[in-house]
Structures are given as structure tokens and as C-alpha cells.
PDB file of C-alpha atoms and ligand atoms in Angstrom:
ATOM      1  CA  UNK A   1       0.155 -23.017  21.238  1.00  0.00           C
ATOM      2  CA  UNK A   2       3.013 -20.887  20.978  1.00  0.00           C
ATOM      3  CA  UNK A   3       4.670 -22.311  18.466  1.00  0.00           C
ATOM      4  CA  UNK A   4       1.688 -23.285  15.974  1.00  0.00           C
ATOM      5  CA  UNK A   5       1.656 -19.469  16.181  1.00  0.00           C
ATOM      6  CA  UNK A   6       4.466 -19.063  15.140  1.00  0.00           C
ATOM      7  CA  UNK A   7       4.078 -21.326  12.660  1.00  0.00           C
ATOM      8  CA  UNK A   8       0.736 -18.934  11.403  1.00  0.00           C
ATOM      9  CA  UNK A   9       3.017 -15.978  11.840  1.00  0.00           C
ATOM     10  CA  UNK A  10       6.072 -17.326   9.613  1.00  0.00           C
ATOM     11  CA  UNK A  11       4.040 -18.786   7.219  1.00  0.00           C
ATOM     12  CA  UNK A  12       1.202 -15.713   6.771  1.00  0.00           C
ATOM     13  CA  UNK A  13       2.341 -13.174   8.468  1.00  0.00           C
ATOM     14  CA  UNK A  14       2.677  -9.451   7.251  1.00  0.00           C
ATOM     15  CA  UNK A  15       5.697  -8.217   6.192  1.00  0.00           C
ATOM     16  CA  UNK A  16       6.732  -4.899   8.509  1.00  0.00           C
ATOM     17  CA  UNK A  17      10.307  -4.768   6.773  1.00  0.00           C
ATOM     18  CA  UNK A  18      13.316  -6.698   5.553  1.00  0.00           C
ATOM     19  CA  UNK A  19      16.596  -7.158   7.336  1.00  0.00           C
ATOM     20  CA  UNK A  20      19.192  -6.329   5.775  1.00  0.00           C
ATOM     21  CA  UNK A  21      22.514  -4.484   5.924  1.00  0.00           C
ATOM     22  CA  UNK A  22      22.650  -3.211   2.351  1.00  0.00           C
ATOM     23  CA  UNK A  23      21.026   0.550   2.107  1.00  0.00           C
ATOM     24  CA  UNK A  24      18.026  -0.597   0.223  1.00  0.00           C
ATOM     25  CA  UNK A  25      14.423   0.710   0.867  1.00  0.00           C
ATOM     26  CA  UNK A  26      10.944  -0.184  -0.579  1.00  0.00           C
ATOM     27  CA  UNK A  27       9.135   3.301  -1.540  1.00  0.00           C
ATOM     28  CA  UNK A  28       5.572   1.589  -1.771  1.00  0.00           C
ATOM     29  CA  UNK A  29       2.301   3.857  -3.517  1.00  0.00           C
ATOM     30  CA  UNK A  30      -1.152   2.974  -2.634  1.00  0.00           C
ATOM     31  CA  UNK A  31      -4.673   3.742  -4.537  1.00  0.00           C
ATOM     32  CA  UNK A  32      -3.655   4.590  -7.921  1.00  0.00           C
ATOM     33  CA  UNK A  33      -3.309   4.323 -10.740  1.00  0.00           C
ATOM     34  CA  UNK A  34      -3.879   7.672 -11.006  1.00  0.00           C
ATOM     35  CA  UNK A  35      -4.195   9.756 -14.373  1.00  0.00           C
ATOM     36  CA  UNK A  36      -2.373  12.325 -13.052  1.00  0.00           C
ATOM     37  CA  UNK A  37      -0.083  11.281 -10.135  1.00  0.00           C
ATOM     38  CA  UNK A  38       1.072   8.069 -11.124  1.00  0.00           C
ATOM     39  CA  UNK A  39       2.544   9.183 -14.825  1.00  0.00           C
ATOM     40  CA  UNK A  40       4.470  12.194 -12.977  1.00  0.00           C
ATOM     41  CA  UNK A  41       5.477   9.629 -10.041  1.00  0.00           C
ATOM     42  CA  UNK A  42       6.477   7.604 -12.743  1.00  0.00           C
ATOM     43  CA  UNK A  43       8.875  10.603 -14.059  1.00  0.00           C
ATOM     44  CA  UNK A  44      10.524  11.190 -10.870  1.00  0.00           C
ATOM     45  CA  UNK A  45      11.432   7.838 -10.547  1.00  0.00           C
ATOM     46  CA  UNK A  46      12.982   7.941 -13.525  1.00  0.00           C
ATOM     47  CA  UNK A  47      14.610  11.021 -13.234  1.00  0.00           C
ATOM     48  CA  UNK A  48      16.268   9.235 -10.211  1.00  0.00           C
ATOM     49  CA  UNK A  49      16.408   5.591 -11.250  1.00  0.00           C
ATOM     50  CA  UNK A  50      14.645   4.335  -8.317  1.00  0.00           C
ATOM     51  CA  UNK A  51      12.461   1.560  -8.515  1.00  0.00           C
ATOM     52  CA  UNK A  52       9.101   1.503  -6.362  1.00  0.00           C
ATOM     53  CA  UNK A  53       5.841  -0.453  -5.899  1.00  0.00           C
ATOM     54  CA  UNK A  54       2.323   0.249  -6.647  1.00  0.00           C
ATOM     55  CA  UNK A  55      -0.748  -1.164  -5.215  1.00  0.00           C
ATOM     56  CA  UNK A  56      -3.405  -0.471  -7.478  1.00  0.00           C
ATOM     57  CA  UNK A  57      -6.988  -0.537  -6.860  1.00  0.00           C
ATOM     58  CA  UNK A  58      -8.484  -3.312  -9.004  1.00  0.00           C
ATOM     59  CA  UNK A  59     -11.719  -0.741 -10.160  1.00  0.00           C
ATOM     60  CA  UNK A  60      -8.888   1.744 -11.504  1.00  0.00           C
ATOM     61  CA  UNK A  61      -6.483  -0.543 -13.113  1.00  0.00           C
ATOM     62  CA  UNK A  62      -9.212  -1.856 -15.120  1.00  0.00           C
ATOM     63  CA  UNK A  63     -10.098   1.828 -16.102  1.00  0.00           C
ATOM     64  CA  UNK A  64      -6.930   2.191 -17.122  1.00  0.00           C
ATOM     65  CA  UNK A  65      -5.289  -0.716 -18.337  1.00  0.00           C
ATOM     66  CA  UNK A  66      -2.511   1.358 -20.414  1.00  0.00           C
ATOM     67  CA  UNK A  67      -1.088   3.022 -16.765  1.00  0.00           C
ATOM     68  CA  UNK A  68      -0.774  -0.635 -15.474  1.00  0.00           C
ATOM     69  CA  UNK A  69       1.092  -1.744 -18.528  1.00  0.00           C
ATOM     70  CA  UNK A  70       3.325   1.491 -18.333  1.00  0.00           C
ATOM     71  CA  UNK A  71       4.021   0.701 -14.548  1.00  0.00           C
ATOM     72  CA  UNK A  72       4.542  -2.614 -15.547  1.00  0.00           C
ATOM     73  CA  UNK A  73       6.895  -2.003 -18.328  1.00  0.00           C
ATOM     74  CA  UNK A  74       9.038   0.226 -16.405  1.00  0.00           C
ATOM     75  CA  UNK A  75       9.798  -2.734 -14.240  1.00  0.00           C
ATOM     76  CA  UNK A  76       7.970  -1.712 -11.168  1.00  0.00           C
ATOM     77  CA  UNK A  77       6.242  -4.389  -8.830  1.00  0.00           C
ATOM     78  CA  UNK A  78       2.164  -4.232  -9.154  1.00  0.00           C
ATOM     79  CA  UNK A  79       0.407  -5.371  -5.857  1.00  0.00           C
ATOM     80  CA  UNK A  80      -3.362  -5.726  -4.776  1.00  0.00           C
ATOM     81  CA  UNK A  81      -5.114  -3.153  -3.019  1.00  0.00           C
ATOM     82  CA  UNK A  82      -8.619  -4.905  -3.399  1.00  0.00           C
ATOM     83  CA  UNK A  83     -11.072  -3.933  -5.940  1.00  0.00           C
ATOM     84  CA  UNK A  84     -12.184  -0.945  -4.690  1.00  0.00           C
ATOM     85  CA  UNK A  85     -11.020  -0.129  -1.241  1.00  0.00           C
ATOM     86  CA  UNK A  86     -13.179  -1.435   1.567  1.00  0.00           C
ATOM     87  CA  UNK A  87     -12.201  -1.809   5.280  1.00  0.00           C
ATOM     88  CA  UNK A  88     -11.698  -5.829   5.081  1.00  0.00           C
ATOM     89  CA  UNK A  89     -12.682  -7.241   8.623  1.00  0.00           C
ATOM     90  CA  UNK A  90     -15.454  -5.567   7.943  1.00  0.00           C
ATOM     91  CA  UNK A  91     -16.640  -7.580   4.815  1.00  0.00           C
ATOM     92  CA  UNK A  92     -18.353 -11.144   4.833  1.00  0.00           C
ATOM     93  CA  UNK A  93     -15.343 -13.871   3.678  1.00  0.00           C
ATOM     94  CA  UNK A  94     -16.750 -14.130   0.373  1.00  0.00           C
ATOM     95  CA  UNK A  95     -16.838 -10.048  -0.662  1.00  0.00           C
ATOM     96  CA  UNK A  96     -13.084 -10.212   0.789  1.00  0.00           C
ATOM     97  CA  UNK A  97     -12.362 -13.153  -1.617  1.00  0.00           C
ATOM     98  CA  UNK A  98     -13.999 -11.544  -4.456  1.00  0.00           C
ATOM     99  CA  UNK A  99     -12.127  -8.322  -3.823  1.00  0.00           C
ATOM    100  CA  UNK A 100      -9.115 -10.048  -3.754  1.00  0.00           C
ATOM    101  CA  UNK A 101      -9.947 -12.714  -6.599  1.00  0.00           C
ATOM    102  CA  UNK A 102     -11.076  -9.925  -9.305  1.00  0.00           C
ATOM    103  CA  UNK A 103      -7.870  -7.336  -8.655  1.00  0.00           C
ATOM    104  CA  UNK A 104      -5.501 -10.319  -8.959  1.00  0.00           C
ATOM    105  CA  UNK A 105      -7.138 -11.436 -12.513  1.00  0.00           C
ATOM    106  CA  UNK A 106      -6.270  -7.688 -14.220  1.00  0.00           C
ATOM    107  CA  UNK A 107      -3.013  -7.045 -12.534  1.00  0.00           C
ATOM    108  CA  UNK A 108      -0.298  -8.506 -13.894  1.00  0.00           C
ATOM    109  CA  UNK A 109       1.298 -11.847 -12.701  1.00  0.00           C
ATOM    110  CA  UNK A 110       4.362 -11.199 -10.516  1.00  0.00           C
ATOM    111  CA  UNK A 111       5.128 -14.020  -9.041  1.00  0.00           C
ATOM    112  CA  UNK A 112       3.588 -14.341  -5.281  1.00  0.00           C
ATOM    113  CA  UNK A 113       0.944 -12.065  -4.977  1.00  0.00           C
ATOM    114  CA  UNK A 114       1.693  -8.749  -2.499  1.00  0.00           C
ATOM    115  CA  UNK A 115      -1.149  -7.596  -0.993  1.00  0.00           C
ATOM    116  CA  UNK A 116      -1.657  -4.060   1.331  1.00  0.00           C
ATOM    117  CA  UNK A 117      -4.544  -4.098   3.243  1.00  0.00           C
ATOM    118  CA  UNK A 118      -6.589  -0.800   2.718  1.00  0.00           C
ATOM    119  CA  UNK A 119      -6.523   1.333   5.709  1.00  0.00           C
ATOM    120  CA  UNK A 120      -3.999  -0.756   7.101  1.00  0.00           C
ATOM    121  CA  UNK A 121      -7.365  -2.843   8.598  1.00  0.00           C
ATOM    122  CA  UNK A 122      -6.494  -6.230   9.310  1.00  0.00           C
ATOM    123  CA  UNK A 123      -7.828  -9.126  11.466  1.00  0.00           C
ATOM    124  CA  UNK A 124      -7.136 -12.885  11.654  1.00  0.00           C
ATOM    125  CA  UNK A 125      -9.679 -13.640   9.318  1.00  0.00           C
ATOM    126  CA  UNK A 126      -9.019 -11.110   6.615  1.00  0.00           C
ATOM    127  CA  UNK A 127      -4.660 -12.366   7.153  1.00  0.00           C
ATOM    128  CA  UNK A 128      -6.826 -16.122   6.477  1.00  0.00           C
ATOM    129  CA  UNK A 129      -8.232 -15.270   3.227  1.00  0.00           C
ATOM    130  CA  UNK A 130      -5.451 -13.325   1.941  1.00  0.00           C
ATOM    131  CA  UNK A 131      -3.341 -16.413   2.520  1.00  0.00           C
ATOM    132  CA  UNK A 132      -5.893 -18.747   0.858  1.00  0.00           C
ATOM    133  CA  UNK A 133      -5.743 -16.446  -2.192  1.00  0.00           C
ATOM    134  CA  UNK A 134      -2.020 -17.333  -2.738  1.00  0.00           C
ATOM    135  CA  UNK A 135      -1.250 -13.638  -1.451  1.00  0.00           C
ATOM    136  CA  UNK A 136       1.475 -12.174   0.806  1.00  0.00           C
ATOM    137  CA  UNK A 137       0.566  -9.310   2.960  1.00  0.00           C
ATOM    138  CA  UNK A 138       2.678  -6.344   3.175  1.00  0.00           C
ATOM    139  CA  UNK A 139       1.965  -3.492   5.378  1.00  0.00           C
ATOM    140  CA  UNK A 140       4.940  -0.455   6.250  1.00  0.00           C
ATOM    141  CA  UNK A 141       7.555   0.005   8.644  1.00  0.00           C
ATOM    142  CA  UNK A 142       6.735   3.896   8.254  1.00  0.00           C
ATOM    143  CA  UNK A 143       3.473   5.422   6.437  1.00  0.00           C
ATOM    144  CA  UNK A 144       3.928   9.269   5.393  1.00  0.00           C
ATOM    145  CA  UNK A 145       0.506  11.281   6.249  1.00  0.00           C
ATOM    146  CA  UNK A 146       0.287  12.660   2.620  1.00  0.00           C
ATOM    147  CA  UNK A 147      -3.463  12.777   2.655  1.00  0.00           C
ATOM    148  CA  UNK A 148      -3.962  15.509   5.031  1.00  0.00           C
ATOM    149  CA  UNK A 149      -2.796  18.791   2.656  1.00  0.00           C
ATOM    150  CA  UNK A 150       0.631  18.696   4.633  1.00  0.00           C
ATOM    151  CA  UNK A 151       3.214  20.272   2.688  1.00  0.00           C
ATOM    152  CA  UNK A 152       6.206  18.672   0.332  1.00  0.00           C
ATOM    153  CA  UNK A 153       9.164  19.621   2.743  1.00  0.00           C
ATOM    154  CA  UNK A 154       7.264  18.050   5.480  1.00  0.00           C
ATOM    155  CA  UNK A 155       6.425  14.646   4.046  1.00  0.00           C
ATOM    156  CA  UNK A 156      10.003  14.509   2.587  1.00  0.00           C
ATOM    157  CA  UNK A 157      11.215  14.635   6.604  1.00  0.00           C
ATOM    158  CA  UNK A 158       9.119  12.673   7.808  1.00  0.00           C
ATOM    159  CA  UNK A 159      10.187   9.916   4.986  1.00  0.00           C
ATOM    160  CA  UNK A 160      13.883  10.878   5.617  1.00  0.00           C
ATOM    161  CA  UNK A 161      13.735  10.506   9.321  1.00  0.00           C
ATOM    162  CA  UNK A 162      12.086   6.894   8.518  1.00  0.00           C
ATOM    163  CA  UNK A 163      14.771   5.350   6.327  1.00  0.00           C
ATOM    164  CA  UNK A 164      16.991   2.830   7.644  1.00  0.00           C
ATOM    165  CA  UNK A 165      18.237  -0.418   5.457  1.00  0.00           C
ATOM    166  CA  UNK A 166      15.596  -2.845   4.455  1.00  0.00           C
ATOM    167  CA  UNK A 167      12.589   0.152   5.436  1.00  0.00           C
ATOM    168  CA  UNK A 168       9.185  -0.366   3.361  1.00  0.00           C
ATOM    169  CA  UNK A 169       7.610   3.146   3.269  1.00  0.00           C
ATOM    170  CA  UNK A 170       4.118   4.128   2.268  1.00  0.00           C
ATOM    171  CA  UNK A 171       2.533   6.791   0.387  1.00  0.00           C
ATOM    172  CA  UNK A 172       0.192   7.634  -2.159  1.00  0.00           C
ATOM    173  CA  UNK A 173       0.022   8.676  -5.758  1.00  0.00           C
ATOM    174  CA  UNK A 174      -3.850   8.330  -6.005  1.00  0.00           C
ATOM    175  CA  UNK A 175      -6.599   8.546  -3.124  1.00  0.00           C
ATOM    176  CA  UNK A 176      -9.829   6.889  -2.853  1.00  0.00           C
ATOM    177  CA  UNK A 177     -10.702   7.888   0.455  1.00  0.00           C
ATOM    178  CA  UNK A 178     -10.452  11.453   1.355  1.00  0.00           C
ATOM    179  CA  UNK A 179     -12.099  13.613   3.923  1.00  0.00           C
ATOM    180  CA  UNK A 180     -11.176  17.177   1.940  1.00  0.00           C
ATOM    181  CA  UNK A 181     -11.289  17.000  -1.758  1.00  0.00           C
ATOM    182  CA  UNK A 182      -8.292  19.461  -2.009  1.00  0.00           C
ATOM    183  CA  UNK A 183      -5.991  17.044  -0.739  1.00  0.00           C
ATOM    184  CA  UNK A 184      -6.322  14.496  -3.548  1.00  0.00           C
ATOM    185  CA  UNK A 185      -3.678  16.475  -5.319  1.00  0.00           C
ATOM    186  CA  UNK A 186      -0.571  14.770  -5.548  1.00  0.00           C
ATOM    187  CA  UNK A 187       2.109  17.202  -5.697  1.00  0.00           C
ATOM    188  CA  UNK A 188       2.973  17.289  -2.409  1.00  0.00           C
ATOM    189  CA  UNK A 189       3.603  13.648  -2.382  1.00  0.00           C
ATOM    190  CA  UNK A 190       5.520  13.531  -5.795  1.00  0.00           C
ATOM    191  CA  UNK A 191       7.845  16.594  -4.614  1.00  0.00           C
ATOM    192  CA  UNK A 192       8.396  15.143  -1.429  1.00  0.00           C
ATOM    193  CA  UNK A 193       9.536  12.308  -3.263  1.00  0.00           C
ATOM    194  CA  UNK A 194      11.977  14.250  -5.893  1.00  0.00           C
ATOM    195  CA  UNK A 195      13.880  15.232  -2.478  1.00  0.00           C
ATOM    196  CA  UNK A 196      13.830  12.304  -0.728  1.00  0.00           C
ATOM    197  CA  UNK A 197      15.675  10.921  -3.793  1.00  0.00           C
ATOM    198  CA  UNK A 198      17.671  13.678  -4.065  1.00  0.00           C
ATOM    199  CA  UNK A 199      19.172  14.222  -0.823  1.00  0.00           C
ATOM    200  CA  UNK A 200      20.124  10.498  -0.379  1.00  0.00           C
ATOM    201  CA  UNK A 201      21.264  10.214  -3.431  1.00  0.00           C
ATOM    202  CA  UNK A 202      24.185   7.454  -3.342  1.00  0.00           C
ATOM    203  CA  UNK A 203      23.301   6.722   0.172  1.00  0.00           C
ATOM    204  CA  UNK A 204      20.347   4.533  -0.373  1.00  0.00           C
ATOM    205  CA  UNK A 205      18.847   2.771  -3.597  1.00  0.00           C
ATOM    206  CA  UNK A 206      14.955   2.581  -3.673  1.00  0.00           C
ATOM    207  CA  UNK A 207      14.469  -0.773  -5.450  1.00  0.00           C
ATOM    208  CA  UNK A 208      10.887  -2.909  -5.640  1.00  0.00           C
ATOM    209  CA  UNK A 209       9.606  -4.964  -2.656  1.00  0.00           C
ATOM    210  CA  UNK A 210      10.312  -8.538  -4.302  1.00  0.00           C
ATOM    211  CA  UNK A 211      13.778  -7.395  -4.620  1.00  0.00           C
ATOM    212  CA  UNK A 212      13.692  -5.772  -1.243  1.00  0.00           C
ATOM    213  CA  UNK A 213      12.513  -9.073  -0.087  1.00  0.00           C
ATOM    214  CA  UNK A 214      15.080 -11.566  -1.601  1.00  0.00           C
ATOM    215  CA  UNK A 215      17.793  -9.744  -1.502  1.00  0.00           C
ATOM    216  CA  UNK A 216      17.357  -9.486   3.026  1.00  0.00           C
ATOM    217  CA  UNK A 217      15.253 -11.284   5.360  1.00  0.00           C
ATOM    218  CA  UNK A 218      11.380 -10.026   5.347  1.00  0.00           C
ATOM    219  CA  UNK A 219      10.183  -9.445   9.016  1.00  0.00           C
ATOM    220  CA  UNK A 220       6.751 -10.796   9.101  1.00  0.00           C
ATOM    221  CA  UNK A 221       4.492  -9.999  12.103  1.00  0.00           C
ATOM    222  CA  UNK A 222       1.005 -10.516  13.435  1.00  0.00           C
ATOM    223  CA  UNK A 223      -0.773  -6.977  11.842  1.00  0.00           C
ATOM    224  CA  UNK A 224      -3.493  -6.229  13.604  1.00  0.00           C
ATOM    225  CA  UNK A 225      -5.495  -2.781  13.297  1.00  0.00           C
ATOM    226  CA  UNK A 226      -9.285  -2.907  13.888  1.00  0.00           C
ATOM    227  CA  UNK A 227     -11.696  -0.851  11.378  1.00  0.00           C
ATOM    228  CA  UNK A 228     -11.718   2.938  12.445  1.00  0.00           C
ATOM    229  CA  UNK A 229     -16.041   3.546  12.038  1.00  0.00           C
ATOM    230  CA  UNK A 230     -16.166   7.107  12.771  1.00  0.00           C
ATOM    231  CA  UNK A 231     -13.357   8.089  10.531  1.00  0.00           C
ATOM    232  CA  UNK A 232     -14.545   5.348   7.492  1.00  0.00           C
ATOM    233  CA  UNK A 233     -18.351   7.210   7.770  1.00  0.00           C
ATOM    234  CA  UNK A 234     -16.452  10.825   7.135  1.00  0.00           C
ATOM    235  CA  UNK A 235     -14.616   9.861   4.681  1.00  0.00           C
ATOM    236  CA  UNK A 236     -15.658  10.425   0.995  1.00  0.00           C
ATOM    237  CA  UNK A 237     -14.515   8.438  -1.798  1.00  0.00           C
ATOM    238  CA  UNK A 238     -13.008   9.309  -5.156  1.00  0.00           C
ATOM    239  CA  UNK A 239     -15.695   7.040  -7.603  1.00  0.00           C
ATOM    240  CA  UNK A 240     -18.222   8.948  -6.196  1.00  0.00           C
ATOM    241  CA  UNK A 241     -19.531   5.782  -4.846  1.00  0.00           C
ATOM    242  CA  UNK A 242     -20.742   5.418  -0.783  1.00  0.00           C
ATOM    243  CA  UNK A 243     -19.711   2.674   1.156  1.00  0.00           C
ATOM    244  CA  UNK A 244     -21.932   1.418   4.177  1.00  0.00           C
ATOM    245  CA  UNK A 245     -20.391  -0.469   6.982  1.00  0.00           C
ATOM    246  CA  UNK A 246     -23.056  -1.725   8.817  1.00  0.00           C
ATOM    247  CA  UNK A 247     -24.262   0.669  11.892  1.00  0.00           C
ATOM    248  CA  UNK A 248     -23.584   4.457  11.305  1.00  0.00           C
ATOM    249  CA  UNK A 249     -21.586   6.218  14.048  1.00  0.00           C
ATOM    250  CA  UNK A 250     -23.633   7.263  17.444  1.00  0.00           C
TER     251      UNK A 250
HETATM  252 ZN1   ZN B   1      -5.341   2.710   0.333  1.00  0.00          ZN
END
């Protein structure tokens, strides 16, 4: 039993990092595109020459297919953060498919298919479909809290106290989920960014997760996080849409 397991796990797991000894890090940004964060992301990046990776809502790409193609163009991976952001275990298999089946079709092809579950909610039958959809999950080996209103110098700690060779950090440069409207704003995240880059400048190159990924060893494990109700009924989302997961919150 052990080792079919392992077998599951090698084959499907989620990759947690890369080992390698080369200073290389994945900077990874979750829910754009956005209009305004991910063109001033974009800029920083530059500014730096450090490569990153998006996953992109499927609902916003398609609103904005000329971000993607910028992105894109500017040699950045594109993954799949679903179509429009639900909590997957909590989604019959074929909503989860369809999530994953209609963000895939508008992004562009990239090889393999990286895939970040939103929320970080996972369970062995939403790690089954994403498999069966020719996708590779990728979750973090450090996620920044830039969606609570903390400030720049803050986030840019916490991401310098989390880098190590072959780390895959998250952030955000768009938000579909938020609790306070005010902390959509982006700033923080892009400035924390600009001095990230620029105090380990020559220490560490930021390059995309495929090359992350074949240039080490990716560290796959079993992700597990069960759906959060109470937080996913606060939360309100940035399409203006409301999502129901089945019983509200006693
Ligand atoms: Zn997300």
C-alpha cells in the first residue's frame, strides 16, 4: 500500500519546491490578470530581469486576452487557476473538470499544464481530476499574506526570510476573494517585490517554474488542505458574483 502511494505521490503529486543547489527561486502571482497590478508587476520585473509565473483566472484572461499575450510575450510561464476561483473539493467532479477544461483552452499552451489550486484547497479527488486533465499541481513552499492591507516592508521580509535555492513563493497581483475591498490594491505587493529584487540582487535569480523545475529536482508531496467554510462565506469576490457552498456557516 505504501508504495502504490508512492507511486500516486510521484506521479501526481504537488510540487512544494525544487531541489536544487543553484540560487534560483520561483516568484509565483495568483488571480490576475489584473488591469492594474499585473502591467506594473510586469514593469518591476523588468526593471529587474526576473522572470515569474502567473496563474490567471480563466474568467479574467478571457476579459483580457491582450494582458495574457503581454505576459506571454515577455516570456513568463501562464498557469491555471480555474475559471473563476471556487474552493475545488467542494465542487461535483464535473464543475472541477469544466473549471479546469475551459481555463486551459484560453491560456496559452506551455507545455504540461501547472495548475494552483485556489485557496490552496485540495483533496484526493480534486489532485484526481487535475491529473486526468493532463495538469501538474503546484502549490508554495512559502505564501506571503498580501491580502490582508499589511504593508510593503513587511511582505518584502517575510518573502526574504522565505528564500532558499529552489523556493516557489506565492503572492498576488490581482484578488478575487477579499474580505476588505481596500486591500485589493496591489502596491503593497508590487513594492514588496521591487525590494525583494533589489536587495538580493546577484544573490538569487527569480526565473519561471518550468525552468525552476528542470533545471533541480521538483519535491512533490501529498497537499492536503480542507475547504475553510466560515472564512469562504465572508469573503466577497471581485466579479461581483456570490458563490454558495452548500450549507451556510452555524
Ligand atoms: Zn487565488
Amino acid at each position: 500500500m505504501k508504495f502504490i502511494h508512492r507511486c500516486i505521490e510521484r506521479l501526481a503529486g504537488t510540487v512544494v519546491r525544487v531541489r536544487t543547489t543553484e540560487p534560483l527561486v520561483a516568484l509565483t502571482f495568483d488571480d490576475g490578470p489584473d488591469p492594474q497590478g499585473t502591467p506594473a508587476l510586469l514593469e518591476r520585473l523588468a526593471a529587474h530581469g526576473a522572470m515569474a509565473t502567473f496563474f490567471m483566472i480563466g474568467k479574467r484572461a478571457a476579459e483580457q486576452p491582450e494582458l495574457v499575450k503581454t505576459v506571454h510575450r515577455a516570456g513568463h510561464a501562464i498557469g491555471n487557476h480555474t475559471w473563476d476561483h471556487p474552493s475545488l473539493p467542494l465542487l461535483s467532479r464535473a464543475e472541477r473538470r469544466c473549471q479546469l477544461r475551459r481555463t486551459a483552452e484560453i491560456l496559452p499552451r506551455q507545455g504540461r499544464m501547472l495548475f494552483r489550486p485556489p485557496f490552496g484547497h485540495f483533496d484526493a479527488p480534486s489532485q484526481l481530476d487535475v491529473f486526468l486533465c493532463a495538469g501538474q499541481a503546484v502549490a508554495w513552499s512559502a505564501i506571503i499574506p498580501d491580502w490582508e492591507g499589511r504593508p510593503a516592508a513587511e511582505l518584502a521580509e517575510l518573502a526574504r526570510q522565505a528564500l532558499h535555492p529552489g523556493a516557489i513563493l506565492a503572492m498576488h497581483d490581482g484578488l478575487m476573494d477579499f474580505t476588505d475591498a481596500c486591500w485589493r490594491d496591489r502596491r503593497p505587493t508590487i513594492e514588496a517585490v521591487d525590494l525583494l529584487l533589489s536587495e538580493t540582487a546577484g544573490r538569487y535569480k527569480f526565473v519561471t517554474l518550468p525552468e525552476l523545475m528542470r533545471r533541480g529536482k521538483p519535491v512533490r508531496a501529498c497537499w492536503r488542505m480542507a475547504p475553510d467554510l466560515e472564512m469562504l462565506h465572508r469573503l466577497k469576490r471581485a466579479d461581483g458574483t456570490a458563490r454558495r457552498y452548500g450549507r451556510e456557516p452555524s
